[in-house]
Coordinates of N, CA and C and ligand atoms in Angstrom, one line a residue:
M160 N 250.1 65.0 114.0 CA 249.6 64.8 115.4 C 249.2 63.3 115.7
T161 N 249.1 62.2 116.5 CA 248.4 61.6 117.0 C 246.8 61.3 116.7
T162 N 245.8 61.1 115.7 CA 244.1 61.4 115.7 C 244.1 60.3 116.7
L163 N 242.8 60.0 118.4 CA 243.0 59.1 119.5 C 241.7 58.0 118.8
P164 N 242.1 56.9 118.8 CA 241.1 56.1 117.6 C 239.0 56.7 118.6
L165 N 238.4 56.5 118.1 CA 237.1 57.0 118.6 C 236.4 55.3 118.9
I166 N 235.8 55.9 120.3 CA 235.3 54.7 121.2 C 234.0 54.0 120.3
R167 N 234.1 53.1 120.6 CA 233.5 52.4 120.1 C 232.2 51.4 120.3
V168 N 230.9 51.9 119.8 CA 228.9 51.9 120.4 C 228.3 51.2 119.0
G169 N 227.6 49.7 119.4 CA 227.5 48.7 119.0 C 226.1 50.0 118.5
I170 N 225.4 49.2 117.4 CA 224.0 49.7 117.0 C 223.4 48.9 115.9
S171 N 222.0 48.8 116.0 CA 220.8 48.4 114.8 C 221.6 48.2 113.9
A172 N 221.9 47.4 113.2 CA 222.6 48.0 111.5 C 221.3 48.4 110.8
C173 N 220.3 47.9 111.4 CA 219.2 49.1 110.2 C 219.3 50.2 110.4
L174 N 219.6 50.4 111.6 CA 219.7 51.6 112.0 C 220.5 53.1 110.9
L175 N 221.6 51.6 110.5 CA 223.3 52.3 110.0 C 222.6 52.6 109.0
G176 N 221.2 52.5 108.5 CA 221.3 52.7 106.3 C 221.4 50.6 105.8
E177 N 221.9 49.8 106.7 CA 222.4 48.6 106.6 C 220.3 47.7 105.8
R178 N 220.2 47.5 104.9 CA 218.8 46.5 104.7 C 218.6 45.6 105.0
V179 N 219.1 45.3 106.0 CA 219.0 44.1 106.4 C 217.1 43.7 107.8
R180 N 216.5 44.4 107.5 CA 215.5 44.5 108.0 C 214.9 42.9 107.1
Y181 N 213.1 42.2 107.5 CA 212.8 41.1 107.2 C 212.2 41.5 105.5
D182 N 211.9 42.9 105.4 CA 211.3 42.5 104.3 C 212.5 43.7 103.3
A183 N 214.1 43.5 103.8 CA 214.3 44.3 103.3 C 214.6 45.0 103.0
T184 N 214.2 46.7 104.1 CA 214.1 48.0 103.9 C 215.5 47.9 105.5
H185 N 215.9 49.6 105.5 CA 216.4 49.9 106.3 C 215.9 50.7 107.1
R186 N 216.0 51.6 108.6 CA 215.8 52.0 109.2 C 216.8 53.4 109.6
L187 N 216.7 53.5 108.3 CA 218.7 54.7 109.0 C 218.2 55.4 109.2
D188 N 218.6 55.6 110.9 CA 218.1 58.0 110.9 C 219.7 58.6 110.9
A189 N 219.7 59.8 110.1 CA 220.4 60.4 110.3 C 221.1 61.6 110.9
D190 N 219.6 61.1 111.9 CA 219.7 62.7 112.7 C 221.0 61.9 113.4
L191 N 220.6 61.0 114.2 CA 220.9 60.2 115.0 C 222.7 60.4 114.5
L192 N 222.7 59.3 113.7 CA 224.1 58.8 113.2 C 225.1 60.4 112.9
A193 N 224.3 61.5 112.2 CA 225.1 63.4 112.5 C 225.7 63.4 114.1
F194 N 224.8 62.9 114.5 CA 224.8 63.7 116.6 C 226.4 62.9 116.4
F195 N 226.2 61.2 116.7 CA 227.3 60.3 116.6 C 228.8 61.1 115.8
A196 N 228.2 61.1 115.1 CA 229.9 61.7 113.8 C 230.6 62.0 114.6
G197 N 232.3 61.6 114.4 CA 233.2 62.4 115.6 C 232.9 62.3 116.6
I198 N 231.8 61.4 117.2 CA 232.1 61.1 119.3 C 232.7 59.7 119.1
F199 N 231.5 58.5 118.6 CA 231.8 57.6 118.9 C 231.8 56.7 116.5
E200 N 232.3 55.5 117.3 CA 232.3 54.6 115.9 C 231.7 53.8 115.9
L201 N 231.1 53.5 115.5 CA 229.4 52.3 115.5 C 229.3 51.6 115.2
V202 N 229.8 50.1 115.5 CA 229.7 49.1 115.2 C 228.3 48.3 115.1
P203 N 228.2 47.7 113.2 CA 226.6 47.8 113.5 C 226.6 45.7 112.9
L204 N 225.6 45.9 114.1 CA 225.1 44.4 113.9 C 223.6 44.6 113.5
C205 N 223.2 42.6 112.9 CA 222.0 42.5 113.1 C 222.1 41.0 113.0
P206 N 221.7 40.4 114.3 CA 221.2 39.3 115.1 C 220.2 38.8 113.9
E207 N 218.8 38.8 113.7 CA 218.9 37.8 112.8 C 219.4 37.6 111.5
V208 N 220.5 38.5 111.4 CA 220.7 38.0 110.5 C 221.5 37.2 110.1
A209 N 222.8 37.1 111.5 CA 223.9 36.6 111.9 C 223.8 35.0 112.2
I210 N 222.3 35.0 112.9 CA 221.5 33.6 112.8 C 221.3 33.2 112.0
G211 N 221.7 33.1 110.2 CA 221.4 32.4 109.3 C 219.8 32.9 108.7
L212 N 219.4 34.3 109.2 CA 218.2 34.0 108.5 C 217.9 34.7 108.0
S213 N 217.4 34.7 106.5 CA 217.7 35.8 105.2 C 217.5 37.1 104.6
V214 N 217.6 37.9 103.8 CA 216.9 38.9 103.7 C 216.4 38.7 102.0
P215 N 215.5 39.4 102.1 CA 214.1 39.1 102.7 C 213.5 37.5 103.5
R216 N 212.8 38.2 104.0 CA 212.5 36.9 105.4 C 210.9 37.1 105.9
E217 N 210.4 35.8 106.6 CA 209.4 36.0 107.3 C 209.4 36.5 108.3
P218 N 208.7 37.8 108.7 CA 208.8 38.3 110.6 C 208.8 37.5 111.5
I219 N 209.0 37.4 112.6 CA 209.0 36.6 114.1 C 208.5 37.6 115.0
H220 N 208.0 37.3 115.6 CA 207.8 37.9 117.2 C 207.6 37.2 118.1
L221 N 207.3 38.2 119.5 CA 208.3 37.3 120.7 C 206.0 36.3 121.3
V222 N 206.0 36.1 121.5 CA 204.0 34.7 122.4 C 205.1 34.6 124.0
G223 N 204.4 34.6 124.6 CA 204.8 34.1 126.0 C 203.2 34.5 126.9
P224 N 203.4 33.6 128.1 CA 202.6 34.3 128.8 C 202.9 36.2 130.0
P225 N 201.8 36.9 129.8 CA 202.6 37.7 130.6 C 202.9 37.9 131.7
P226 N 204.0 38.5 132.8 CA 205.2 37.9 134.2 C 203.2 38.1 134.9
G227 N 203.4 36.7 135.7 CA 202.9 36.7 136.7 C 203.1 36.9 138.3
R228 N 201.5 37.8 139.0 CA 202.3 38.4 139.8 C 202.9 37.1 140.8
G229 N 203.8 37.8 142.2 CA 204.6 36.3 142.9 C 205.2 35.4 141.9
M230 N 206.1 35.1 140.8 CA 206.3 35.2 139.8 C 208.1 35.3 140.0
S231 N 208.6 33.9 140.5 CA 210.1 34.8 140.9 C 210.9 34.9 139.7
K232 N 210.7 33.6 138.6 CA 211.4 34.0 137.3 C 210.5 34.8 136.7
A233 N 210.9 35.1 135.2 CA 210.3 36.1 134.6 C 210.0 34.1 133.3
P234 N 208.5 34.5 133.1 CA 207.6 33.4 132.2 C 208.4 33.5 130.4
P235 N 208.3 31.7 130.3 CA 209.1 32.0 129.2 C 209.0 32.4 128.0
V236 N 209.6 33.7 126.9 CA 208.9 33.9 125.4 C 210.2 33.1 124.7
R237 N 209.2 33.2 123.9 CA 210.4 33.1 122.9 C 209.5 33.3 121.7
A238 N 210.9 33.7 120.1 CA 210.3 34.6 119.2 C 210.5 32.9 117.8
V239 N 208.8 33.4 117.8 CA 208.5 32.9 116.0 C 208.0 33.7 115.0
G240 N 208.2 32.5 114.2 CA 207.6 33.3 112.9 C 206.9 33.5 112.9
N241 N 205.5 35.2 112.2 CA 204.6 35.3 112.3 C 203.8 34.5 111.8
R242 N 203.8 34.0 110.5 CA 203.0 32.7 109.4 C 203.2 30.9 110.0
T243 N 204.3 31.2 110.6 CA 205.3 29.3 110.5 C 205.7 29.8 112.5
P244 N 204.3 29.2 113.2 CA 205.6 29.4 114.8 C 206.4 28.1 114.7
R245 N 206.0 27.0 114.1 CA 207.8 25.8 113.4 C 208.9 26.9 114.2
L246 N 208.5 27.9 113.4 CA 210.2 29.2 112.7 C 209.9 29.2 114.4
D247 N 211.4 28.3 114.8 CA 211.4 28.9 116.8 C 212.8 29.3 116.9
V248 N 212.8 30.4 116.5 CA 214.2 31.0 117.0 C 215.1 31.7 118.4
T249 N 214.5 31.3 118.8 CA 214.7 32.0 119.7 C 216.1 31.1 121.1
D250 N 216.2 30.1 120.6 CA 217.6 29.6 121.1 C 218.7 30.4 121.0
A251 N 218.4 29.7 119.1 CA 219.4 30.9 118.0 C 219.8 32.5 118.6
L252 N 219.0 33.2 118.6 CA 219.3 34.5 119.1 C 219.2 34.7 121.0
T253 N 219.4 33.5 121.5 CA 219.4 34.2 123.0 C 221.5 33.6 122.5
E254 N 221.1 32.7 121.9 CA 222.7 32.5 122.1 C 224.0 33.6 122.0
Y255 N 223.0 33.9 120.1 CA 224.2 35.0 119.6 C 224.4 36.3 120.9
G256 N 223.2 36.3 121.2 CA 223.7 37.4 123.4 C 224.4 37.1 123.6
Q257 N 224.3 35.6 123.8 CA 225.3 35.3 124.9 C 227.3 35.4 124.3
R258 N 226.5 35.4 123.0 CA 228.6 35.3 122.2 C 228.6 36.4 122.1
M259 N 227.9 37.7 121.6 CA 228.3 38.8 121.4 C 228.5 39.2 122.8
A260 N 227.8 38.9 123.6 CA 228.9 39.9 125.2 C 230.1 39.7 125.7
R261 N 229.8 37.6 125.9 CA 231.6 37.8 125.6 C 232.7 38.6 124.1
E262 N 232.4 38.5 123.8 CA 233.2 38.8 122.5 C 233.0 40.4 122.3
L263 N 232.3 41.3 122.3 CA 232.2 42.3 122.4 C 233.2 43.5 123.6
T264 N 233.9 42.6 123.8 CA 234.7 43.8 125.4 C 235.3 45.1 124.9
D265 N 234.9 45.2 123.2 CA 235.3 46.7 123.1 C 235.1 47.7 123.3
I266 N 233.2 47.3 123.2 CA 232.7 48.6 123.2 C 232.1 48.9 124.5
S267 N 231.5 49.9 124.5 CA 231.0 50.5 125.3 C 229.7 51.6 125.0
G268 N 228.9 50.6 124.0 CA 227.5 51.4 124.2 C 227.1 50.8 123.1
Y269 N 225.3 50.8 123.9 CA 225.0 49.7 122.8 C 223.7 50.5 122.2
V270 N 223.4 51.6 121.3 CA 222.0 50.9 121.1 C 221.1 50.5 120.0
F271 N 220.2 50.1 120.4 CA 219.5 49.2 119.8 C 217.6 49.7 119.3
K272 N 217.8 48.9 117.4 CA 216.4 49.1 118.1 C 215.1 48.7 118.1
A273 N 214.1 50.2 118.4 CA 213.1 49.9 120.0 C 211.7 49.0 118.6
R274 N 210.8 47.8 119.4 CA 210.1 47.3 119.1 C 210.6 46.7 118.4
S275 N 212.8 45.8 118.1 CA 212.0 44.5 116.9 C 212.2 43.7 117.9
P276 N 210.9 42.7 117.8 CA 211.2 40.7 118.7 C 213.0 40.6 119.3
S277 N 214.2 41.1 118.3 CA 215.5 40.9 118.4 C 216.4 42.1 119.4
C278 N 216.0 42.6 118.6 CA 217.0 44.0 118.8 C 216.0 45.2 120.0
G279 N 215.1 45.2 120.8 CA 213.7 45.4 121.2 C 214.6 45.5 123.1
V280 N 214.7 46.6 124.0 CA 215.3 46.4 124.8 C 214.0 46.1 125.7
D281 N 213.2 47.1 126.3 CA 211.4 47.2 126.5 C 210.6 47.4 125.8
S282 N 210.9 47.6 124.6 CA 209.5 48.2 123.6 C 209.1 47.3 122.9
V283 N 209.2 46.0 123.4 CA 208.7 45.1 122.0 C 207.5 44.7 122.6
N284 N 206.6 44.1 121.9 CA 205.2 43.5 122.3 C 205.3 42.1 122.0
V285 N 204.7 41.7 123.4 CA 204.2 40.4 123.9 C 202.9 39.7 123.4
Y286 N 203.2 38.6 122.6 CA 201.8 38.3 122.0 C 201.3 37.2 122.6
S287 N 199.7 36.9 123.1 CA 199.7 35.4 124.0 C 199.6 34.2 123.3
V288 N 200.5 32.8 123.3 CA 200.4 32.3 122.9 C 198.5 31.6 122.0
T289 N 198.1 32.2 122.7 CA 196.8 31.1 122.0 C 196.0 32.4 120.3
N290 N 197.1 33.5 120.7 CA 195.8 35.3 120.2 C 196.9 35.4 120.0
D291 N 197.4 35.1 118.9 CA 198.8 36.2 118.6 C 198.2 37.9 117.5
H292 N 197.0 37.9 117.7 CA 196.6 39.2 117.3 C 197.2 40.4 118.3
I293 N 197.2 39.8 119.2 CA 196.7 40.5 121.1 C 197.8 41.1 121.4
P294 N 198.7 42.0 121.4 CA 199.7 41.2 122.3 C 199.1 42.1 124.0
T295 N 200.0 41.6 125.3 CA 199.4 41.1 126.2 C 200.0 42.4 127.1
H296 N 201.7 41.9 126.7 CA 202.1 42.9 127.6 C 203.8 43.8 126.9
R297 N 204.9 44.0 127.0 CA 205.8 44.9 126.3 C 206.9 43.7 126.7
G298 N 207.7 43.6 126.2 CA 209.4 42.8 126.7 C 210.7 42.8 126.2
A299 N 211.9 41.9 126.4 CA 213.1 42.3 126.3 C 212.9 42.1 124.3
G300 N 213.1 42.3 123.2 CA 213.9 41.1 122.6 C 215.1 40.8 122.8
L301 N 215.2 39.0 122.3 CA 216.0 39.0 123.0 C 217.8 38.5 122.8
Y302 N 217.4 39.1 121.4 CA 219.3 38.9 122.0 C 220.0 40.8 123.1
A303 N 219.4 41.6 122.6 CA 219.1 42.4 123.5 C 218.8 41.9 124.8
E304 N 218.0 41.4 125.1 CA 218.2 40.8 126.5 C 219.4 40.2 127.6
A305 N 219.9 38.8 125.8 CA 220.5 38.7 126.8 C 221.9 39.2 126.4
L306 N 222.2 40.0 125.8 CA 223.6 41.0 126.2 C 223.5 41.9 127.0
R307 N 222.9 42.3 127.0 CA 222.2 42.9 128.5 C 223.0 42.3 129.9
V308 N 222.2 40.9 130.3 CA 222.0 40.2 131.0 C 223.7 39.6 130.5
G309 N 224.5 39.4 129.7 CA 225.6 39.5 129.6 C 226.9 41.1 130.3
L310 N 226.8 41.8 130.3 CA 227.4 42.4 130.2 C 226.4 44.1 130.4
P311 N 226.1 43.8 132.5 CA 224.9 44.0 132.3 C 225.4 45.7 132.2
Q312 N 226.4 45.9 132.9 CA 227.1 47.7 133.0 C 227.2 48.5 131.9
L313 N 227.1 47.9 130.9 CA 227.3 48.6 129.2 C 225.7 49.5 129.7
P314 N 226.5 51.2 128.8 CA 225.0 51.4 128.7 C 224.5 51.7 127.7
I315 N 223.0 50.9 127.5 CA 222.4 50.4 126.1 C 220.9 51.2 126.6
A316 N 220.7 51.7 125.4 CA 219.4 52.2 125.1 C 218.8 52.6 123.7
E317 N 217.7 52.3 123.8 CA 217.0 52.0 122.7 C 216.5 53.9 120.9
D318 N 217.3 53.9 120.0 CA 216.3 54.9 119.0 C 215.7 56.3 119.2
E319 N 214.7 55.2 119.7 CA 213.7 56.7 120.1 C 213.6 57.0 121.2
Q320 N 214.3 56.5 122.2 CA 214.8 57.5 122.9 C 215.8 58.8 123.2
F321 N 216.9 58.6 121.4 CA 217.6 59.5 121.5 C 216.7 60.5 121.2
K322 N 215.4 61.2 120.5 CA 214.8 61.9 120.3 C 214.5 62.9 121.6
D323 N 215.2 63.1 122.2 CA 215.8 63.8 123.5 C 216.7 64.4 123.7
F324 N 217.0 65.4 123.6 CA 217.9 66.3 124.0 C 219.0 65.5 124.9
G325 N 218.4 65.8 126.1 CA 218.8 65.1 127.6 C 219.3 64.1 127.5
F326 N 218.0 63.1 126.2 CA 218.8 61.9 127.1 C 220.4 61.3 126.6
R327 N 220.7 62.0 125.4 CA 221.2 62.5 123.8 C 223.1 62.2 124.9
M328 N 222.6 63.4 125.4 CA 224.7 63.8 126.0 C 224.1 63.0 127.7
Q329 N 223.5 63.3 128.2 CA 223.0 61.5 129.3 C 224.1 60.4 128.2
F330 N 223.2 59.5 127.5 CA 223.8 58.7 127.3 C 225.5 59.0 126.7
V331 N 225.9 60.2 126.0 CA 227.1 60.6 125.6 C 228.2 59.5 126.9
R332 N 227.1 60.7 128.0 CA 228.4 61.0 129.2 C 227.9 59.5 130.3
R333 N 227.3 58.6 129.5 CA 227.3 57.7 130.2 C 228.3 56.4 129.6
V334 N 228.6 56.6 128.4 CA 229.3 55.8 127.4 C 230.5 56.0 127.6
L335 N 231.1 57.8 128.5 CA 232.5 57.7 128.6 C 232.8 57.3 129.8
S336 N 231.9 57.8 130.3 CA 232.4 56.4 132.2 C 232.3 55.8 132.0
Y337 N 231.5 54.8 131.3 CA 231.7 52.9 130.9 C 233.2 53.1 130.4
H338 N 233.3 53.4 129.2 CA 234.5 53.9 128.2 C 236.2 54.0 129.5
D339 N 236.3 54.8 130.4 CA 237.0 55.4 131.6 C 236.7 54.1 132.4
H340 N 236.6 53.9 132.5 CA 236.6 52.5 133.5 C 236.9 50.5 132.7
Q341 N 236.6 50.6 131.0 CA 237.5 49.4 130.6 C 238.9 50.1 131.0
E342 N 238.7 51.3 130.5 CA 240.7 51.2 129.8 C 241.0 51.6 130.9
T343 N 240.8 52.1 133.0 CA 241.2 51.7 134.0 C 241.2 50.7 134.6
G344 N 240.1 49.5 134.1 CA 240.6 48.4 133.9 C 241.6 47.6 133.7
H345 N 241.6 47.7 132.0 CA 242.8 47.0 131.5 C 243.9 47.6 132.2
V346 N 244.3 48.7 132.8 CA 245.6 48.8 133.4 C 245.5 48.1 134.6
C347 N 244.8 47.6 135.3 CA 245.3 47.5 136.6 C 245.2 45.6 136.6
R348 N 244.7 45.2 135.4 CA 244.9 44.4 135.1 C 246.3 43.8 135.3
R349 N 247.3 44.9 134.7 CA 248.3 44.5 134.0 C 249.5 43.6 134.8
Ligands
LIG237 S1 215.9 45.7 114.6 FE1 218.2 44.3 114.7 S2 217.6 42.0 113.6 FE2 215.4 43.9 113.1 S3 216.5 44.2 111.6 FE3 217.9 46.2 112.3 S4 219.7 44.8 113.3 FE4 218.1 43.2 112.6

């Protein structure tokens, strides 16, 4: 009997237990992995390591002005070193996200690590340029945002949302539906 390949879903590598965080630790989410086992093939990616940052490394954070009323464009947010503001990886993270959006055409969903300045979807503290101790608002990690813009229909979520069982089931349904759409699109292009 032939076994069908599992649907591929991207995931922040630290959630899979890879020691890629700034302090060389991981954030293994065994419960989530057990839930996905046999449903999805998880594809681990760490954008900070991919752009050439070392493990361990200086942590980064987001800085930028809060969104102002009536602004037509989102204000520029930058990812810089916690201790070294000259360590600016904004462009590298954004370009890597744009590249992955072009290359990851075979994934049908993505699970991001919440609150990461690279991987968070909308839970990331953004600090004032003049006072980097007090966050002024929450925003998106730069890699996750670039990927979301490049693949706007891709089902995405943050790990912390999966504590809700209803959300888990909803995410699985969204991934299956998106995958179906990918397969149908493939047939149509032939
Ligand atoms: S949150 Fe993203 S950038 Fe940070 S260690 Fe995990 S995979 Fe790497």
